[in-house]
Short mmCIF file of C-alpha atoms and ligand atoms in Angstrom, two decimals:
data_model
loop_
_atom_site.label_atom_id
_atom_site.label_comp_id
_atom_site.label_asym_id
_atom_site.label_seq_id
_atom_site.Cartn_x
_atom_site.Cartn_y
_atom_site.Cartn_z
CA UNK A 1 24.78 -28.44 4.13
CA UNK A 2 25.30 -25.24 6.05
CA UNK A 3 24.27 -21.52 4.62
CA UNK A 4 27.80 -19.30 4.08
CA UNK A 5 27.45 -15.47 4.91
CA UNK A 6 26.68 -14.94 0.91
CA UNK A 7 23.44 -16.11 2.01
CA UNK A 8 22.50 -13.93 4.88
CA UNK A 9 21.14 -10.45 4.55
CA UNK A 10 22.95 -8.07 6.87
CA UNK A 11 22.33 -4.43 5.78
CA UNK A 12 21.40 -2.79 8.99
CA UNK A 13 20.85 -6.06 11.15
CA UNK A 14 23.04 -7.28 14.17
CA UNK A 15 25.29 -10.11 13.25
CA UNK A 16 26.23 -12.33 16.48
CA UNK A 17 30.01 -13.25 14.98
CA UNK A 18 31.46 -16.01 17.56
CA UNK A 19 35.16 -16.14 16.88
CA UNK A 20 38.10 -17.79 17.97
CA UNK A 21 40.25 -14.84 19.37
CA UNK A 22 41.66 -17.52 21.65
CA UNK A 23 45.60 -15.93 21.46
CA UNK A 24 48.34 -16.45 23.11
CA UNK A 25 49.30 -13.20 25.18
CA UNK A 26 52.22 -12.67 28.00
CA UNK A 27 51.88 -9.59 30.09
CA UNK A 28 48.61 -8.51 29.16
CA UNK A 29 49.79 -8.51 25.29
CA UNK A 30 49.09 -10.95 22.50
CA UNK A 31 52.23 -12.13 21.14
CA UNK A 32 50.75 -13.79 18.22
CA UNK A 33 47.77 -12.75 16.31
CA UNK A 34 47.50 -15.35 13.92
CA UNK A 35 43.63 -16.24 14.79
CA UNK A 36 42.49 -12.53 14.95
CA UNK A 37 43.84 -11.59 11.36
CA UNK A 38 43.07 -15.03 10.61
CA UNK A 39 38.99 -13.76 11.47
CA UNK A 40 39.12 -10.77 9.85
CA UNK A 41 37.63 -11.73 7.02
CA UNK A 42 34.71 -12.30 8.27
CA UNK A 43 34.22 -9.18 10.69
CA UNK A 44 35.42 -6.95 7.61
CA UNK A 45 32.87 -8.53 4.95
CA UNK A 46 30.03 -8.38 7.12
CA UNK A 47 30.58 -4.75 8.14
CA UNK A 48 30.81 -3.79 4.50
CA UNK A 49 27.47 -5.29 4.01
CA UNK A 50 26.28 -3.06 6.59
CA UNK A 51 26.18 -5.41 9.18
CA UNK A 52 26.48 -4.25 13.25
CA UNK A 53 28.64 -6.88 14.02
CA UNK A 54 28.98 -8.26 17.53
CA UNK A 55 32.06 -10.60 18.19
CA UNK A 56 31.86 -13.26 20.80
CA UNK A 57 34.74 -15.26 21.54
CA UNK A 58 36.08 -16.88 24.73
CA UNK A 59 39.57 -16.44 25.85
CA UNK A 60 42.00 -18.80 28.21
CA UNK A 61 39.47 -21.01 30.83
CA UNK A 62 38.86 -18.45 33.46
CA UNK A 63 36.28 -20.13 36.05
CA UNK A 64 33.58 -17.22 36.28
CA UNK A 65 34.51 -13.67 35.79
CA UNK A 66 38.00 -13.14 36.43
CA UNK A 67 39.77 -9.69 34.85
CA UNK A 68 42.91 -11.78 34.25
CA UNK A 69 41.45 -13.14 31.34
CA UNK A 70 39.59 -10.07 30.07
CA UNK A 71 39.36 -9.65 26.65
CA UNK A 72 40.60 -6.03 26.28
CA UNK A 73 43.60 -6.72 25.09
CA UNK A 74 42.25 -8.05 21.94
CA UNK A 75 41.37 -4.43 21.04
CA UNK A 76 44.28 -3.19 19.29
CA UNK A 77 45.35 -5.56 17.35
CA UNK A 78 41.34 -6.42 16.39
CA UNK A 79 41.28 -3.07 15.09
CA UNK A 80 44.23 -2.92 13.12
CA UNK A 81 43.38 -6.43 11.84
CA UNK A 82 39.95 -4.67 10.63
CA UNK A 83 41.25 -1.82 9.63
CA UNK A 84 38.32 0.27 11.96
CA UNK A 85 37.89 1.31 15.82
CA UNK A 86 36.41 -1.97 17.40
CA UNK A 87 34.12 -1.22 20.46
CA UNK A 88 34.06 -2.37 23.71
CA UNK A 89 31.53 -3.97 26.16
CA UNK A 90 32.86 -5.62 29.78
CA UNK A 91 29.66 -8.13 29.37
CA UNK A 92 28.79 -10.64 26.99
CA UNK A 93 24.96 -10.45 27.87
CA UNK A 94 23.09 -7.43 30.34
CA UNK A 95 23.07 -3.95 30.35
CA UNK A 96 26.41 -3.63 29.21
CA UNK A 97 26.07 -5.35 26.21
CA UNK A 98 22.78 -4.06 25.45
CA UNK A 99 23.63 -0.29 25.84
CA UNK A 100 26.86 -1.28 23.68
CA UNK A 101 25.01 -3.16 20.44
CA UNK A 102 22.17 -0.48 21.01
CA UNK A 103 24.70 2.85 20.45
CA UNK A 104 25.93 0.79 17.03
CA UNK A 105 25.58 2.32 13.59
CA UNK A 106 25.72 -0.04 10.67
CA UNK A 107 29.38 -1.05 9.72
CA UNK A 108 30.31 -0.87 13.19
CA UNK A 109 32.11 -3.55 15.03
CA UNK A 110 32.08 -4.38 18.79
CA UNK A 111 33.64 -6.89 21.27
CA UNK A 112 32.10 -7.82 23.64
CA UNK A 113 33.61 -9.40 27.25
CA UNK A 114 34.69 -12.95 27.44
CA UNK A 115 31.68 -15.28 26.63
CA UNK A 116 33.41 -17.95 29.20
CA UNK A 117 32.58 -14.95 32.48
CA UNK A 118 29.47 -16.90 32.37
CA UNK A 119 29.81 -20.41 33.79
CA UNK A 120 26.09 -20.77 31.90
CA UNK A 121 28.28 -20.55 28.60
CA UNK A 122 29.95 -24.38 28.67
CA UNK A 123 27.08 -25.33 30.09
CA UNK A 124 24.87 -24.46 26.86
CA UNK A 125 22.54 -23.14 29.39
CA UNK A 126 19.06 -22.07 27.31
CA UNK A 127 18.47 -18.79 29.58
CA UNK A 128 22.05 -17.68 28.92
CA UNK A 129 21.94 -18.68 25.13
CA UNK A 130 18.50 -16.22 24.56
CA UNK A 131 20.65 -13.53 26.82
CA UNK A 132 22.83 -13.94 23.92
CA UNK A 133 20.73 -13.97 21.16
CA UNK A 134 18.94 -10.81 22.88
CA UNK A 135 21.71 -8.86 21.27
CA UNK A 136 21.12 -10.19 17.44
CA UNK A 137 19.28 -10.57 14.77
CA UNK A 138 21.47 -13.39 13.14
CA UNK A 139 24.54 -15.81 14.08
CA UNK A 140 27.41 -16.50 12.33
CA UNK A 141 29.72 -19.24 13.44
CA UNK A 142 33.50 -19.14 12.29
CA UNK A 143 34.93 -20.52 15.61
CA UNK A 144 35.71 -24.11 14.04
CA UNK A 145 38.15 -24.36 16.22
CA UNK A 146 35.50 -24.72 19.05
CA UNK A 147 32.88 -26.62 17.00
CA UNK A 148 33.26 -29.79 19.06
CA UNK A 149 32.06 -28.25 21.84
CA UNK A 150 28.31 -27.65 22.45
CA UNK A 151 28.21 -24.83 24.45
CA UNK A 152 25.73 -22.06 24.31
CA UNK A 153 28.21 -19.43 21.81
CA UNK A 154 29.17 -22.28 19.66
CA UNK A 155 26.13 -24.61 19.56
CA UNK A 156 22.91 -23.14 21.49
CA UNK A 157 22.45 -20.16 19.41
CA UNK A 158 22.36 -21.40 16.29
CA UNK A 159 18.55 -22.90 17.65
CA UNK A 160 17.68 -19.54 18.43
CA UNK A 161 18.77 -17.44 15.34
CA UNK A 162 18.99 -17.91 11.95
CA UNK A 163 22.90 -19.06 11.60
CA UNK A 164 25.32 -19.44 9.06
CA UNK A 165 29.09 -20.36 8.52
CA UNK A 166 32.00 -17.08 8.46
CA UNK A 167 34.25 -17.33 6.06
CA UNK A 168 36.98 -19.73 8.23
CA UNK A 169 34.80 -22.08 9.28
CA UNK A 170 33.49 -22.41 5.69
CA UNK A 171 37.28 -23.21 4.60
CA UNK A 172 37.95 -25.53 7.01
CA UNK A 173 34.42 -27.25 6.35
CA UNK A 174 34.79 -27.49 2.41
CA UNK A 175 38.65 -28.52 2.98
CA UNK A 176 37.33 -31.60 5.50
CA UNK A 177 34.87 -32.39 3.15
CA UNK A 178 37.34 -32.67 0.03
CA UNK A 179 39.64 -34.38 2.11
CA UNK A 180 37.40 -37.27 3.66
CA UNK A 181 33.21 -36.36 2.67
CA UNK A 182 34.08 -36.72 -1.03
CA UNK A 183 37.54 -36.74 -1.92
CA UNK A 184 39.01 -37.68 -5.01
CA UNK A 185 40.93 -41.25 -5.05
CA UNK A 186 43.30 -42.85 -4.21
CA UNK A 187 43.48 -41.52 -0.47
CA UNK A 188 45.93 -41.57 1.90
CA UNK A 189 46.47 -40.66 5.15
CA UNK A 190 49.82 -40.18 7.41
CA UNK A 191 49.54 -40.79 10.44
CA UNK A 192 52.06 -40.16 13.40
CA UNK A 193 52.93 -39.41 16.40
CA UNK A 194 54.17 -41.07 19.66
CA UNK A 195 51.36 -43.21 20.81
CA UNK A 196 48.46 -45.09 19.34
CA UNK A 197 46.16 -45.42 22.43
CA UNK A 198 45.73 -42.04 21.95
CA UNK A 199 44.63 -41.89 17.84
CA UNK A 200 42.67 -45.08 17.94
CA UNK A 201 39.52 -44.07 17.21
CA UNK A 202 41.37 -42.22 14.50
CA UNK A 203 43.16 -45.08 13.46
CA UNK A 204 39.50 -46.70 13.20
CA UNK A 205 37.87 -44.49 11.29
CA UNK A 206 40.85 -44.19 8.52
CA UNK A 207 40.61 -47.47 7.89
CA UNK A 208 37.32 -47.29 6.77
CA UNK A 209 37.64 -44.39 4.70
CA UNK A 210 41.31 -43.92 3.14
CA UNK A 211 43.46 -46.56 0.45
CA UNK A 212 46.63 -46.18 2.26
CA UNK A 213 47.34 -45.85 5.82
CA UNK A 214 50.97 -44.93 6.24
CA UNK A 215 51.58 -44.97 9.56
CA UNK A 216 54.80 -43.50 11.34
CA UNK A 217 55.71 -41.54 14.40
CA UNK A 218 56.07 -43.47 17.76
CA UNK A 219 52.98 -44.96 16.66
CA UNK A 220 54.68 -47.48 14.27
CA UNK A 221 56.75 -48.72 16.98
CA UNK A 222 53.68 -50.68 18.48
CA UNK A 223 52.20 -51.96 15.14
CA UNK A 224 55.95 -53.09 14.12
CA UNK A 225 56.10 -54.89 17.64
CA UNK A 226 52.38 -56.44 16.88
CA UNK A 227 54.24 -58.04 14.00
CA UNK A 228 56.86 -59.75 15.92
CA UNK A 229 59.36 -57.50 15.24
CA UNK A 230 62.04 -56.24 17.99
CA UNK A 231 61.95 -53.01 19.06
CA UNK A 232 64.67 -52.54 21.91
CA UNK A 233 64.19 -49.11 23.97
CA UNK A 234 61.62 -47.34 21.66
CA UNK A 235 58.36 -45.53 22.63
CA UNK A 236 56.30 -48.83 22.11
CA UNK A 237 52.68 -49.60 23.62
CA UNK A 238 53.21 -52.67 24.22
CA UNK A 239 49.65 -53.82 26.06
CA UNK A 240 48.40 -52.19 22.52
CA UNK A 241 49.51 -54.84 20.16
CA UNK A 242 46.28 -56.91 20.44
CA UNK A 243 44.90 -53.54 19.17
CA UNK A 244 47.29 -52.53 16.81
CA UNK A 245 46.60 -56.24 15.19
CA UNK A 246 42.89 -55.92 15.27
CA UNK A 247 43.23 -52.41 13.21
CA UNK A 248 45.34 -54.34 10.57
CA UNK A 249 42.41 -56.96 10.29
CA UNK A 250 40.10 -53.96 9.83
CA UNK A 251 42.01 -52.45 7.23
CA UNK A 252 42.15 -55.70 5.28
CA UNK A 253 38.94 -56.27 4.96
CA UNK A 254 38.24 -53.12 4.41
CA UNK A 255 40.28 -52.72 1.52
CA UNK A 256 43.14 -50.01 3.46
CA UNK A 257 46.62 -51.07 2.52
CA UNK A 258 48.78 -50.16 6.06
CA UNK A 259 52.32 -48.89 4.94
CA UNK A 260 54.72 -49.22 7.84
CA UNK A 261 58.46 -48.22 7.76
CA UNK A 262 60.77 -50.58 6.07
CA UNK A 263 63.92 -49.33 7.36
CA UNK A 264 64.61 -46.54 10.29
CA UNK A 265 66.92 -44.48 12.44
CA UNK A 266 67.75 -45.54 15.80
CA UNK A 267 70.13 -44.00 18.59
CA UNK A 268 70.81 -44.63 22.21
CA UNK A 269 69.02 -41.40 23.48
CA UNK A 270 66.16 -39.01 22.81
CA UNK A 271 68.66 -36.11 22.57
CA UNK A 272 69.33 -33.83 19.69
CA UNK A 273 72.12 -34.84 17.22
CA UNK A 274 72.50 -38.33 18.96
CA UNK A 275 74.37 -40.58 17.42
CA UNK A 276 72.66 -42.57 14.99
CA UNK A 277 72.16 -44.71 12.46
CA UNK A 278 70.06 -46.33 10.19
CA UNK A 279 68.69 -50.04 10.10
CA UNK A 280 66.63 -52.41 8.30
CA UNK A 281 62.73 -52.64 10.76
CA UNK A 282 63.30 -55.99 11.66
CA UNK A 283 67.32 -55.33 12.85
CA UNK A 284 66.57 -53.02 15.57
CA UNK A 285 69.35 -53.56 18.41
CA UNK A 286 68.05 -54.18 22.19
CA UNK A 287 69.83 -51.04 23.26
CA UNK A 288 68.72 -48.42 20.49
CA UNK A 289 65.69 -46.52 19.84
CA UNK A 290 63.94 -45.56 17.04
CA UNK A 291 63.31 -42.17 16.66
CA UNK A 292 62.52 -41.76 12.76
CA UNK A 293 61.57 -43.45 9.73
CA UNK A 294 64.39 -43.80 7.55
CA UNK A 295 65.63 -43.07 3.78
CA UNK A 296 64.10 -46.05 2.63
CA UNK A 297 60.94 -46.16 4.23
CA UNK A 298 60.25 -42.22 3.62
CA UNK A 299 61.02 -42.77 -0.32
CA UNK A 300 58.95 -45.96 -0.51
CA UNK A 301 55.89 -43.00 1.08
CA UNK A 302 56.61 -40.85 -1.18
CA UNK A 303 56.27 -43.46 -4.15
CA UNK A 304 52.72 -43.75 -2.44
CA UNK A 305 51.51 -40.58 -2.57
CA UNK A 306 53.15 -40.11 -6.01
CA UNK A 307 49.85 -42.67 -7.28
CA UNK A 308 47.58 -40.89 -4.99
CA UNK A 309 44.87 -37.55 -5.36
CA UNK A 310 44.49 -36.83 -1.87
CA UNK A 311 46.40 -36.87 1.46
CA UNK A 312 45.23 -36.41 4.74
CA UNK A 313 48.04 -35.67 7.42
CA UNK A 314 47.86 -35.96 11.03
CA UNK A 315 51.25 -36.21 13.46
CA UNK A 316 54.75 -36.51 12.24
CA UNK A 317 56.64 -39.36 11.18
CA UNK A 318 59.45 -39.19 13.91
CA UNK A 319 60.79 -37.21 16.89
CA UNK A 320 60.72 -34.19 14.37
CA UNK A 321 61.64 -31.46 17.34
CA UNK A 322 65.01 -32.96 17.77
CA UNK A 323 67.37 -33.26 14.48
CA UNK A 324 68.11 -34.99 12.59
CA UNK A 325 65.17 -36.91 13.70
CA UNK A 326 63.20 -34.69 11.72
CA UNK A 327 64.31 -35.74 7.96
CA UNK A 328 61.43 -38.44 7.33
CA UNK A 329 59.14 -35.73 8.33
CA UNK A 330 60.61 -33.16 6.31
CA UNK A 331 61.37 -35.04 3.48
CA UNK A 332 57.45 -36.43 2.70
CA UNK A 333 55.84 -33.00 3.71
CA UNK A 334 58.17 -31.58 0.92
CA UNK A 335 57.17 -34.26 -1.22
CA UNK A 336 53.71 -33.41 -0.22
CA UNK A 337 53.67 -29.88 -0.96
CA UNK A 338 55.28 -30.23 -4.48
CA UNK A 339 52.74 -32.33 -5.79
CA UNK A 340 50.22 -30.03 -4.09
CA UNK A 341 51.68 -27.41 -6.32
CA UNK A 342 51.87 -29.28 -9.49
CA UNK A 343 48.09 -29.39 -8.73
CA UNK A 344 48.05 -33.31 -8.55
CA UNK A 345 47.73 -33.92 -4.66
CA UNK A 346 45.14 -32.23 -2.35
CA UNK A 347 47.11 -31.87 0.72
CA UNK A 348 45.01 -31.40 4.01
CA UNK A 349 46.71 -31.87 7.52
CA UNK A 350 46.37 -30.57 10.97
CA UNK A 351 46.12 -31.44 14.62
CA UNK A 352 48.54 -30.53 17.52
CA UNK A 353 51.99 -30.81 16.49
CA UNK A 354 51.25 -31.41 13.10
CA UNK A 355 51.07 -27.76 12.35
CA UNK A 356 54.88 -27.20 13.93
CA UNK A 357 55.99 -29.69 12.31
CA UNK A 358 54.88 -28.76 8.84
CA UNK A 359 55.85 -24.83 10.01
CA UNK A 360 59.49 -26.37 10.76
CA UNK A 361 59.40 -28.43 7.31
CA UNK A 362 58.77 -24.92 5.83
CA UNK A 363 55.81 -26.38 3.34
CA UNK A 364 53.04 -24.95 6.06
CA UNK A 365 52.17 -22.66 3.55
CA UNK A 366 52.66 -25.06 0.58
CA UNK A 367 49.57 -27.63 1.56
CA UNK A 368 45.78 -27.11 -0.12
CA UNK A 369 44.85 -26.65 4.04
CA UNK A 370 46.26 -26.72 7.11
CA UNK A 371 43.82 -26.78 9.84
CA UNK A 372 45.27 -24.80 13.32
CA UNK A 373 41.61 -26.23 15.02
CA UNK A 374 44.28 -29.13 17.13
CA UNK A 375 40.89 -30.80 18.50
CA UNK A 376 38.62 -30.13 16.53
CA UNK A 377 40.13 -31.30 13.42
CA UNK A 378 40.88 -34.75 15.52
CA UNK A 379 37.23 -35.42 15.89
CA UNK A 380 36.20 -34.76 12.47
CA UNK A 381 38.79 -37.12 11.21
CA UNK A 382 37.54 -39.63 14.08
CA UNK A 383 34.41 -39.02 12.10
CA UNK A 384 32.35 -37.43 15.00
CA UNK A 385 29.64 -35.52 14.69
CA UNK A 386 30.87 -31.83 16.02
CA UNK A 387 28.07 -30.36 17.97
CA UNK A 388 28.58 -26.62 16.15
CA UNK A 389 28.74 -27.68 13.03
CA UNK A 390 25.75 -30.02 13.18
CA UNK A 391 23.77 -26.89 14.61
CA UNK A 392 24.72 -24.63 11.38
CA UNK A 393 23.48 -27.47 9.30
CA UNK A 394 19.58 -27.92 10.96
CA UNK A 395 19.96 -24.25 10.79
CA UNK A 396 19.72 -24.61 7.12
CA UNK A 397 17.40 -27.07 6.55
P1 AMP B 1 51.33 -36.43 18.74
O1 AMP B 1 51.13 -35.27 19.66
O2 AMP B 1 50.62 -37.67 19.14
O3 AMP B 1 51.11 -36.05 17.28
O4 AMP B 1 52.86 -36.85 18.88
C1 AMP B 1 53.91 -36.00 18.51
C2 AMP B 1 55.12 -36.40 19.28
O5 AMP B 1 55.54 -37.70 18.91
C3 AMP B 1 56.29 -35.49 19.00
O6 AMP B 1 56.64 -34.86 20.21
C4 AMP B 1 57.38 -36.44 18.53
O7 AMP B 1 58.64 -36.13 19.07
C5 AMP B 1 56.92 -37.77 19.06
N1 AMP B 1 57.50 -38.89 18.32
C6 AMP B 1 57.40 -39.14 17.03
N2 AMP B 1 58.12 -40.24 16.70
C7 AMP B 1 58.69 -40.70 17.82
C8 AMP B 1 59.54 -41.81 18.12
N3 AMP B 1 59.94 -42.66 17.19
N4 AMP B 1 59.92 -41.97 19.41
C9 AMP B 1 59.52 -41.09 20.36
N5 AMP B 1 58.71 -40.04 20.13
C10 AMP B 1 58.30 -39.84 18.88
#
């Protein structure tokens, strides 16, 4: 278990806050501020408590201090987020910083200067993580996002002060754990995408953990082709099939029913509004492709999940960017999110283009969770340990 911020006393102390502020900018403006107002929970409860709270946050992969990626920007729409003035120091550790947290008054908040100026940072180098921790009296983590990477913002100081969870990373920790620690059954889990070599330890750990594996995407092209079935020009890893085969043994014995598509819609090209159509799995022609799952195959998922408490979703179930390759998708997330609202389906998904195509399904907003972490959220559902995460929880032991 990890300590939340309820936990922490902050009246008048200095709060290390490493964020995620990672945001997409163009012309030395963000263009999307989704993570910062996404933190501002955090920043804004802490400072109520009376908290001097220090952000630390990375932003883009500068290589040593480079003013390109300075995190000045972040300013304006930080404080508007928070509703305050946020400060400013051009150094995460030194003088800088030190003269910066020093002039605070309790309530304030300051940023400080990208953490990643430091090559020491990625390197979770010990001097640099106490040149950190000079600054504060506690750490709070809410950079989930960044948890699978031990480096000294995200991992080493949570050794060197005491350390709890912000409020995001506390979401997306109790939604993983309802999802996969302890969820309630029957399970599933969607998985899609275009290629399997790159979700197999994924794949792996599903099996193991969920009662149906619906597998769709690109992804079912090589299991479908594993079975002997034809798959003419579609995205198919064809070296995989020994592996796709051994992943249906594992789910057999482990008591994971795989649901592949039953019927699906091919074309001739990967173009938008090709002409399709749709065919049985086992009558795909030599010069088609399949590019979705189709009416048949996405009903026969939804009758799934229909039976089931919990869903876990990671990739789409066809070429979703491109319509009308996107219906499969579009019609299970809907599925998805109405159950989630009758309160009979958890719904947690997330990872890369999961998130768009959710966003484009318009139910984004409609699921129990949807995790923006893209990597992070992989390796928890690969069932890795993540390094920042691990740290909060020996912190509270
Ligand atoms: P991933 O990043 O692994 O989640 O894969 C997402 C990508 O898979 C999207 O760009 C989809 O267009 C692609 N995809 C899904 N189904 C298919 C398919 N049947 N054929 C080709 N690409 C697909």
């Amino acid at each position: 278990m990890f300590r939340t911020i309820d936990k922490l006393d902050v009246k008048g102390k200095r709060v290390l806050v490493r964020a995620d502020l990672n945001v997409p900018a163009k012309d030395g403006k963000v263009t999307d501020t989704t993570r910062i107002d996404r933190s501002a929970d955090t920043l804004k409860q802490l400072a109520a408590g009376g908290a001097k709270v220090i952000i630390l946050t990375h932003f883009g992969r500068p290589k040593g201090r480079d003013e390109k990626y300075s995190q000045k920007l972040l300013l304006d729409p930080l404080s508007k987020a928070v509703g305050k003035n946020v400060g400013w120091a051009d150094d995460c550790v030194g003088a800088s910083a030190a003269a910066a947290v020093a002039a605070m008054k309790d309530g304030d908040i300051v940023l400080l200067e990208n953490v990643r100026f430091h090559p020491e940072e990625e390197k979770n180098d010990p001097a640099f993580a106490k040149a950190l921790a000079a600054n504060g009296d506690l750490y709070v983590n809410d950079a989930f996002s960044t948890a699978h990477r031990a480096h000294a913002s995200t991992e080493g100081l949570a050794h060197l002060l005491p350390a709890a969870a912000g409020r995001l990373m506390q979401a997306e920790l109790e939604a993983l754990g309802k999802a996969l620690g302890h969820p309630e059954k029957p399970v599933a889990a969607v998985v899609g995408g275009a290629k399997v070599s790159t979700k197999l330890d994924l794949l792996g750990n599903l099996v193991s953990r969920v009662d149906y594996l619906i597998i769709g995407g690109g992804m079912a092209n090589t299991f479908m082709f594993a079975q002997g079935m034809k798959v003419g020009k579609s995205l198919c890893e064809k070296e995989m099939a020994d592996t796709a085969r051994s992943i249906m043994e594992k789910a057999k014995a482990a008591n994971c029913h795989i649901v592949l598509p039953v019927d699906v819609v091919v074309a001739s090209e990967f173009a938008e509004n090709a002409p399709n159509k749709v065919v049985a799995a086992d009558a795909v022609p030599d010069d088609m492709m399949i590019l979705d799952a189709g009416p048949a195959a996405a009903e026969a998922v939804i009758d799934r999940l229909n039976g089931c408490k919990t869903l876990v979703w990671n990739g789409p179930m066809g070429a979703f960017e491109i319509a009308p390759f996107d219906k499969a998708t579009n019609a299970v997330a809907q599925a998805a999110a109405q159950r989630t609202a009758q309160g009979k389906l958890l719904t947690v998904a997330g990872g890369g283009d999961t998130v768009a195509a959710l966003a484009k399904a318009g139910v984004d907003a409609k699921f129990s969770y949807v995790s923006t972490a893209g990597g992070a959220f992989l390796e928890w559902l690969e069932g890795k340990t993540l390094p920042g995460v691990a740290a909060l929880e020996a912190s509270a032991k």
